Amino acid sequence: MTDYLPIVYDTNAKTLSLSEDVKLSDYKDLNLEITQLNTLIKDLINSNYDVPPPPTKESYTKNLSMMIKKMHASAVASMRAKKFSEAAKQFTVALGLSTARFKFESFQGTITEVMINLAGRADANMMMGQWLDAYLDCDLMCTLAANVPENHLRKGICNVKLGNLQEAKSDYERGLCFGADHPRLLGELANVNKLIAEENGEL
């Protein structure tokens, strides 16, 4: 007996969806894959190509890159003016532009734009004391670019502010794996070790 996935195709909208007779809670992973596939289908249809062109620098949407750079520059200017709330919003807009790219474009260029603006928004939120929001961005940065020590540094600082000292220690230690002589990481690790010792009554 063959088991069929509960998927329905809408020929008019050209989208996939779960059958109405199944519970979404039973097919969360499948529904996520359907959503991702619909995004790719939409981009493929809008591209007017039977087969997507190979991702190259030449096929990269340069106009969008210019818009992202301008928004990033505005956000940096807001940071310098200590308008951190405005900067966070501008970094968010730049992130939205980055992730709105044609999904078949070069991922290498997209990830660079995403990382730069994630770091900026994290810094803005840290300056405002929005530690949970900053942590979420830092956690994503560590996932996307684990080999960058500063990502772990930011995440560790957020964890300290959130009261997660052991997690912060792990963050700093991971960062040092990619930069053993990083002075800020070494300093923050020493500080968090002291805080942990005080918490445990060892000092």
PDB file of C-alpha atoms in Angstrom:
ATOM      1  CA  MET A   1       0.000   0.000   0.000  1.00  0.00           C
ATOM      2  CA  THR A   2       1.338   3.423  -0.956  1.00  0.00           C
ATOM      3  CA  ASP A   3       1.087   6.329   1.481  1.00  0.00           C
ATOM      4  CA  TYR A   4       0.455   9.708  -0.109  1.00  0.00           C
ATOM      5  CA  LEU A   5       1.367  13.068   1.364  1.00  0.00           C
ATOM      6  CA  PRO A   6      -1.686  15.237   2.143  1.00  0.00           C
ATOM      7  CA  ILE A   7      -0.744  17.936  -0.367  1.00  0.00           C
ATOM      8  CA  VAL A   8      -3.064  19.854  -2.685  1.00  0.00           C
ATOM      9  CA  TYR A   9      -2.002  21.873  -5.736  1.00  0.00           C
ATOM     10  CA  ASP A  10      -3.946  24.992  -6.710  1.00  0.00           C
ATOM     11  CA  THR A  11      -3.659  25.279 -10.490  1.00  0.00           C
ATOM     12  CA  ASN A  12      -4.852  28.894 -10.501  1.00  0.00           C
ATOM     13  CA  ALA A  13      -2.587  30.250  -7.771  1.00  0.00           C
ATOM     14  CA  LYS A  14       0.158  27.743  -8.657  1.00  0.00           C
ATOM     15  CA  THR A  15       0.748  26.976  -4.993  1.00  0.00           C
ATOM     16  CA  LEU A  16       0.836  23.907  -2.791  1.00  0.00           C
ATOM     17  CA  SER A  17      -0.982  23.522   0.513  1.00  0.00           C
ATOM     18  CA  LEU A  18      -1.944  20.903   3.054  1.00  0.00           C
ATOM     19  CA  SER A  19      -5.226  19.095   2.555  1.00  0.00           C
ATOM     20  CA  GLU A  20      -8.065  20.579   4.561  1.00  0.00           C
ATOM     21  CA  ASP A  21      -8.823  17.223   6.180  1.00  0.00           C
ATOM     22  CA  VAL A  22      -5.529  17.048   8.112  1.00  0.00           C
ATOM     23  CA  LYS A  23      -4.378  18.828  11.254  1.00  0.00           C
ATOM     24  CA  LEU A  24      -1.648  21.408  10.794  1.00  0.00           C
ATOM     25  CA  SER A  25      -0.137  20.392  14.138  1.00  0.00           C
ATOM     26  CA  ASP A  26       0.480  16.898  12.749  1.00  0.00           C
ATOM     27  CA  TYR A  27       2.371  18.190   9.712  1.00  0.00           C
ATOM     28  CA  LYS A  28       4.341  21.225  10.916  1.00  0.00           C
ATOM     29  CA  ASP A  29       7.574  20.188   9.199  1.00  0.00           C
ATOM     30  CA  LEU A  30       5.797  19.362   5.959  1.00  0.00           C
ATOM     31  CA  ASN A  31       3.940  22.669   6.042  1.00  0.00           C
ATOM     32  CA  LEU A  32       7.239  24.524   6.455  1.00  0.00           C
ATOM     33  CA  GLU A  33       8.673  22.727   3.431  1.00  0.00           C
ATOM     34  CA  ILE A  34       5.540  23.560   1.444  1.00  0.00           C
ATOM     35  CA  THR A  35       5.915  27.248   2.351  1.00  0.00           C
ATOM     36  CA  GLN A  36       9.551  27.226   1.256  1.00  0.00           C
ATOM     37  CA  LEU A  37       8.688  25.427  -1.970  1.00  0.00           C
ATOM     38  CA  ASN A  38       5.936  27.938  -2.739  1.00  0.00           C
ATOM     39  CA  THR A  39       8.466  30.746  -2.336  1.00  0.00           C
ATOM     40  CA  LEU A  40      10.798  29.087  -4.833  1.00  0.00           C
ATOM     41  CA  ILE A  41       7.941  28.405  -7.249  1.00  0.00           C
ATOM     42  CA  LYS A  42       6.837  32.046  -7.081  1.00  0.00           C
ATOM     43  CA  ASP A  43      10.355  33.291  -7.787  1.00  0.00           C
ATOM     44  CA  LEU A  44      10.776  30.827 -10.638  1.00  0.00           C
ATOM     45  CA  ILE A  45       7.505  31.906 -12.263  1.00  0.00           C
ATOM     46  CA  ASN A  46       8.398  35.588 -11.903  1.00  0.00           C
ATOM     47  CA  SER A  47      11.831  35.008 -13.427  1.00  0.00           C
ATOM     48  CA  ASN A  48      10.316  34.101 -16.821  1.00  0.00           C
ATOM     49  CA  TYR A  49      12.884  31.313 -17.181  1.00  0.00           C
ATOM     50  CA  ASP A  50      12.171  27.624 -17.659  1.00  0.00           C
ATOM     51  CA  VAL A  51      15.375  26.960 -15.740  1.00  0.00           C
ATOM     52  CA  PRO A  52      16.843  29.553 -13.330  1.00  0.00           C
ATOM     53  CA  PRO A  53      20.064  31.145 -14.597  1.00  0.00           C
ATOM     54  CA  PRO A  54      23.225  30.164 -12.705  1.00  0.00           C
ATOM     55  CA  PRO A  55      23.934  32.482  -9.748  1.00  0.00           C
ATOM     56  CA  THR A  56      26.733  34.836 -10.750  1.00  0.00           C
ATOM     57  CA  LYS A  57      27.858  38.348  -9.880  1.00  0.00           C
ATOM     58  CA  GLU A  58      26.535  39.478 -13.240  1.00  0.00           C
ATOM     59  CA  SER A  59      23.032  38.160 -12.529  1.00  0.00           C
ATOM     60  CA  TYR A  60      22.918  39.791  -9.089  1.00  0.00           C
ATOM     61  CA  THR A  61      20.285  42.521  -8.696  1.00  0.00           C
ATOM     62  CA  LYS A  62      22.532  45.566  -8.434  1.00  0.00           C
ATOM     63  CA  ASN A  63      19.722  48.084  -7.930  1.00  0.00           C
ATOM     64  CA  LEU A  64      18.636  46.239  -4.811  1.00  0.00           C
ATOM     65  CA  SER A  65      22.228  46.204  -3.580  1.00  0.00           C
ATOM     66  CA  MET A  66      22.364  49.985  -3.916  1.00  0.00           C
ATOM     67  CA  MET A  67      19.146  50.368  -1.925  1.00  0.00           C
ATOM     68  CA  ILE A  68      20.491  48.099   0.814  1.00  0.00           C
ATOM     69  CA  LYS A  69      23.770  50.029   0.988  1.00  0.00           C
ATOM     70  CA  LYS A  70      21.937  53.355   1.245  1.00  0.00           C
ATOM     71  CA  MET A  71      19.681  52.081   4.015  1.00  0.00           C
ATOM     72  CA  HIS A  72      22.681  50.622   5.845  1.00  0.00           C
ATOM     73  CA  ALA A  73      24.514  53.945   5.541  1.00  0.00           C
ATOM     74  CA  SER A  74      21.488  55.746   6.983  1.00  0.00           C
ATOM     75  CA  ALA A  75      21.366  53.281   9.871  1.00  0.00           C
ATOM     76  CA  VAL A  76      25.065  53.781  10.598  1.00  0.00           C
ATOM     77  CA  ALA A  77      24.524  57.549  10.597  1.00  0.00           C
ATOM     78  CA  SER A  78      21.682  57.087  13.091  1.00  0.00           C
ATOM     79  CA  MET A  79      23.963  54.998  15.296  1.00  0.00           C
ATOM     80  CA  ARG A  80      26.587  57.747  15.274  1.00  0.00           C
ATOM     81  CA  ALA A  81      23.886  60.247  16.218  1.00  0.00           C
ATOM     82  CA  LYS A  82      22.847  57.887  19.045  1.00  0.00           C
ATOM     83  CA  LYS A  83      19.395  57.448  17.513  1.00  0.00           C
ATOM     84  CA  PHE A  84      19.445  53.746  18.263  1.00  0.00           C
ATOM     85  CA  SER A  85      15.725  53.092  17.868  1.00  0.00           C
ATOM     86  CA  GLU A  86      15.742  54.679  14.423  1.00  0.00           C
ATOM     87  CA  ALA A  87      18.884  52.752  13.518  1.00  0.00           C
ATOM     88  CA  ALA A  88      17.293  49.441  14.516  1.00  0.00           C
ATOM     89  CA  LYS A  89      14.334  50.176  12.248  1.00  0.00           C
ATOM     90  CA  GLN A  90      16.618  51.077   9.351  1.00  0.00           C
ATOM     91  CA  PHE A  91      18.692  47.930   9.784  1.00  0.00           C
ATOM     92  CA  THR A  92      15.429  45.960   9.795  1.00  0.00           C
ATOM     93  CA  VAL A  93      14.394  47.543   6.493  1.00  0.00           C
ATOM     94  CA  ALA A  94      17.796  46.709   5.006  1.00  0.00           C
ATOM     95  CA  LEU A  95      17.419  43.126   6.216  1.00  0.00           C
ATOM     96  CA  GLY A  96      14.013  42.911   4.609  1.00  0.00           C
ATOM     97  CA  LEU A  97      15.461  44.065   1.310  1.00  0.00           C
ATOM     98  CA  SER A  98      18.283  41.527   1.570  1.00  0.00           C
ATOM     99  CA  THR A  99      15.981  38.593   2.208  1.00  0.00           C
ATOM    100  CA  ALA A 100      13.562  39.713  -0.507  1.00  0.00           C
ATOM    101  CA  ARG A 101      16.077  38.866  -3.201  1.00  0.00           C
ATOM    102  CA  PHE A 102      15.295  36.447  -5.998  1.00  0.00           C
ATOM    103  CA  LYS A 103      15.935  33.118  -4.269  1.00  0.00           C
ATOM    104  CA  PHE A 104      18.009  31.789  -7.148  1.00  0.00           C
ATOM    105  CA  GLU A 105      20.557  34.597  -6.887  1.00  0.00           C
ATOM    106  CA  SER A 106      24.013  34.064  -5.417  1.00  0.00           C
ATOM    107  CA  PHE A 107      23.701  33.207  -1.730  1.00  0.00           C
ATOM    108  CA  GLN A 108      27.237  34.414  -1.076  1.00  0.00           C
ATOM    109  CA  GLY A 109      26.261  38.009  -1.754  1.00  0.00           C
ATOM    110  CA  THR A 110      22.995  37.753   0.134  1.00  0.00           C
ATOM    111  CA  ILE A 111      24.541  36.300   3.286  1.00  0.00           C
ATOM    112  CA  THR A 112      27.069  39.142   3.432  1.00  0.00           C
ATOM    113  CA  GLU A 113      24.304  41.746   3.343  1.00  0.00           C
ATOM    114  CA  VAL A 114      22.275  39.852   5.918  1.00  0.00           C
ATOM    115  CA  MET A 115      25.202  39.492   8.323  1.00  0.00           C
ATOM    116  CA  ILE A 116      26.186  43.166   8.146  1.00  0.00           C
ATOM    117  CA  ASN A 117      22.670  44.336   8.916  1.00  0.00           C
ATOM    118  CA  LEU A 118      22.055  41.711  11.593  1.00  0.00           C
ATOM    119  CA  ALA A 119      25.188  42.883  13.387  1.00  0.00           C
ATOM    120  CA  GLY A 120      24.078  46.483  13.110  1.00  0.00           C
ATOM    121  CA  ARG A 121      20.615  45.780  14.476  1.00  0.00           C
ATOM    122  CA  ALA A 122      22.055  43.694  17.299  1.00  0.00           C
ATOM    123  CA  ASP A 123      24.371  46.562  18.256  1.00  0.00           C
ATOM    124  CA  ALA A 124      21.480  49.034  18.171  1.00  0.00           C
ATOM    125  CA  ASN A 125      19.360  46.825  20.419  1.00  0.00           C
ATOM    126  CA  MET A 126      22.283  46.294  22.784  1.00  0.00           C
ATOM    127  CA  MET A 127      22.743  50.055  23.075  1.00  0.00           C
ATOM    128  CA  MET A 128      19.049  50.346  24.006  1.00  0.00           C
ATOM    129  CA  GLY A 129      19.256  47.504  26.507  1.00  0.00           C
ATOM    130  CA  GLN A 130      16.940  45.337  24.409  1.00  0.00           C
ATOM    131  CA  TRP A 131      18.926  42.261  25.307  1.00  0.00           C
ATOM    132  CA  LEU A 132      16.503  39.560  24.191  1.00  0.00           C
ATOM    133  CA  ASP A 133      16.044  41.103  20.749  1.00  0.00           C
ATOM    134  CA  ALA A 134      19.799  41.510  20.444  1.00  0.00           C
ATOM    135  CA  TYR A 135      20.350  37.927  21.588  1.00  0.00           C
ATOM    136  CA  LEU A 136      18.058  36.558  18.880  1.00  0.00           C
ATOM    137  CA  ASP A 137      20.042  38.359  16.183  1.00  0.00           C
ATOM    138  CA  CYS A 138      23.348  37.247  17.699  1.00  0.00           C
ATOM    139  CA  ASP A 139      22.176  33.656  17.895  1.00  0.00           C
ATOM    140  CA  LEU A 140      21.298  33.757  14.207  1.00  0.00           C
ATOM    141  CA  MET A 141      24.678  35.290  13.382  1.00  0.00           C
ATOM    142  CA  CYS A 142      26.432  32.473  15.239  1.00  0.00           C
ATOM    143  CA  THR A 143      24.436  29.984  13.193  1.00  0.00           C
ATOM    144  CA  LEU A 144      25.174  31.658   9.868  1.00  0.00           C
ATOM    145  CA  ALA A 145      28.824  32.504  10.559  1.00  0.00           C
ATOM    146  CA  ALA A 146      30.124  30.483  13.487  1.00  0.00           C
ATOM    147  CA  ASN A 147      33.747  31.236  12.584  1.00  0.00           C
ATOM    148  CA  VAL A 148      33.455  34.951  13.393  1.00  0.00           C
ATOM    149  CA  PRO A 149      34.605  35.570  17.007  1.00  0.00           C
ATOM    150  CA  GLU A 150      32.659  38.830  17.335  1.00  0.00           C
ATOM    151  CA  ASN A 151      29.368  36.996  16.819  1.00  0.00           C
ATOM    152  CA  HIS A 152      30.024  34.870  19.897  1.00  0.00           C
ATOM    153  CA  LEU A 153      31.219  37.937  21.788  1.00  0.00           C
ATOM    154  CA  ARG A 154      27.943  39.749  21.167  1.00  0.00           C
ATOM    155  CA  LYS A 155      25.916  36.672  22.068  1.00  0.00           C
ATOM    156  CA  GLY A 156      27.890  36.193  25.270  1.00  0.00           C
ATOM    157  CA  ILE A 157      27.349  39.788  26.355  1.00  0.00           C
ATOM    158  CA  CYS A 158      23.611  39.375  25.784  1.00  0.00           C
ATOM    159  CA  ASN A 159      23.567  36.181  27.828  1.00  0.00           C
ATOM    160  CA  VAL A 160      25.340  37.926  30.713  1.00  0.00           C
ATOM    161  CA  LYS A 161      22.754  40.704  30.670  1.00  0.00           C
ATOM    162  CA  LEU A 162      19.981  38.092  30.560  1.00  0.00           C
ATOM    163  CA  GLY A 163      21.495  36.320  33.563  1.00  0.00           C
ATOM    164  CA  ASN A 164      22.651  33.252  31.648  1.00  0.00           C
ATOM    165  CA  LEU A 165      26.220  33.131  32.915  1.00  0.00           C
ATOM    166  CA  GLN A 166      27.087  29.549  31.983  1.00  0.00           C
ATOM    167  CA  GLU A 167      25.744  30.083  28.465  1.00  0.00           C
ATOM    168  CA  ALA A 168      27.788  33.270  28.205  1.00  0.00           C
ATOM    169  CA  LYS A 169      30.909  31.391  29.259  1.00  0.00           C
ATOM    170  CA  SER A 170      30.266  28.836  26.511  1.00  0.00           C
ATOM    171  CA  ASP A 171      29.774  31.650  23.989  1.00  0.00           C
ATOM    172  CA  TYR A 172      33.110  33.239  24.856  1.00  0.00           C
ATOM    173  CA  GLU A 173      34.888  29.888  24.743  1.00  0.00           C
ATOM    174  CA  ARG A 174      33.427  29.147  21.306  1.00  0.00           C
ATOM    175  CA  GLY A 175      34.531  32.541  20.082  1.00  0.00           C
ATOM    176  CA  LEU A 176      38.069  31.896  21.300  1.00  0.00           C
ATOM    177  CA  CYS A 177      38.139  28.730  19.195  1.00  0.00           C
ATOM    178  CA  PHE A 178      38.184  31.044  16.180  1.00  0.00           C
ATOM    179  CA  GLY A 179      40.406  33.728  17.682  1.00  0.00           C
ATOM    180  CA  ALA A 180      42.478  32.454  20.583  1.00  0.00           C
ATOM    181  CA  ASP A 181      44.123  35.837  21.231  1.00  0.00           C
ATOM    182  CA  HIS A 182      40.975  37.955  20.940  1.00  0.00           C
ATOM    183  CA  PRO A 183      41.485  40.461  23.801  1.00  0.00           C
ATOM    184  CA  ARG A 184      37.822  41.346  24.331  1.00  0.00           C
ATOM    185  CA  LEU A 185      36.761  37.702  24.433  1.00  0.00           C
ATOM    186  CA  LEU A 186      39.533  36.881  26.895  1.00  0.00           C
ATOM    187  CA  GLY A 187      38.509  39.789  29.092  1.00  0.00           C
ATOM    188  CA  GLU A 188      34.809  38.939  29.021  1.00  0.00           C
ATOM    189  CA  LEU A 189      35.561  35.279  29.759  1.00  0.00           C
ATOM    190  CA  ALA A 190      37.576  36.294  32.821  1.00  0.00           C
ATOM    191  CA  ASN A 191      34.720  38.549  33.959  1.00  0.00           C
ATOM    192  CA  VAL A 192      32.043  35.894  33.554  1.00  0.00           C
ATOM    193  CA  ASN A 193      34.187  33.302  35.339  1.00  0.00           C
ATOM    194  CA  LYS A 194      34.406  35.724  38.255  1.00  0.00           C
ATOM    195  CA  LEU A 195      30.634  36.250  38.226  1.00  0.00           C
ATOM    196  CA  ILE A 196      30.040  32.492  38.199  1.00  0.00           C
ATOM    197  CA  ALA A 197      32.450  32.030  41.101  1.00  0.00           C
ATOM    198  CA  GLU A 198      30.669  34.768  43.071  1.00  0.00           C
ATOM    199  CA  GLU A 199      27.308  33.186  42.319  1.00  0.00           C
ATOM    200  CA  ASN A 200      28.600  29.841  43.592  1.00  0.00           C
ATOM    201  CA  GLY A 201      30.009  31.438  46.748  1.00  0.00           C
ATOM    202  CA  GLU A 202      33.584  30.702  45.774  1.00  0.00           C
ATOM    203  CA  LEU A 203      34.711  34.320  46.190  1.00  0.00           C
TER     204      LEU A 203
END
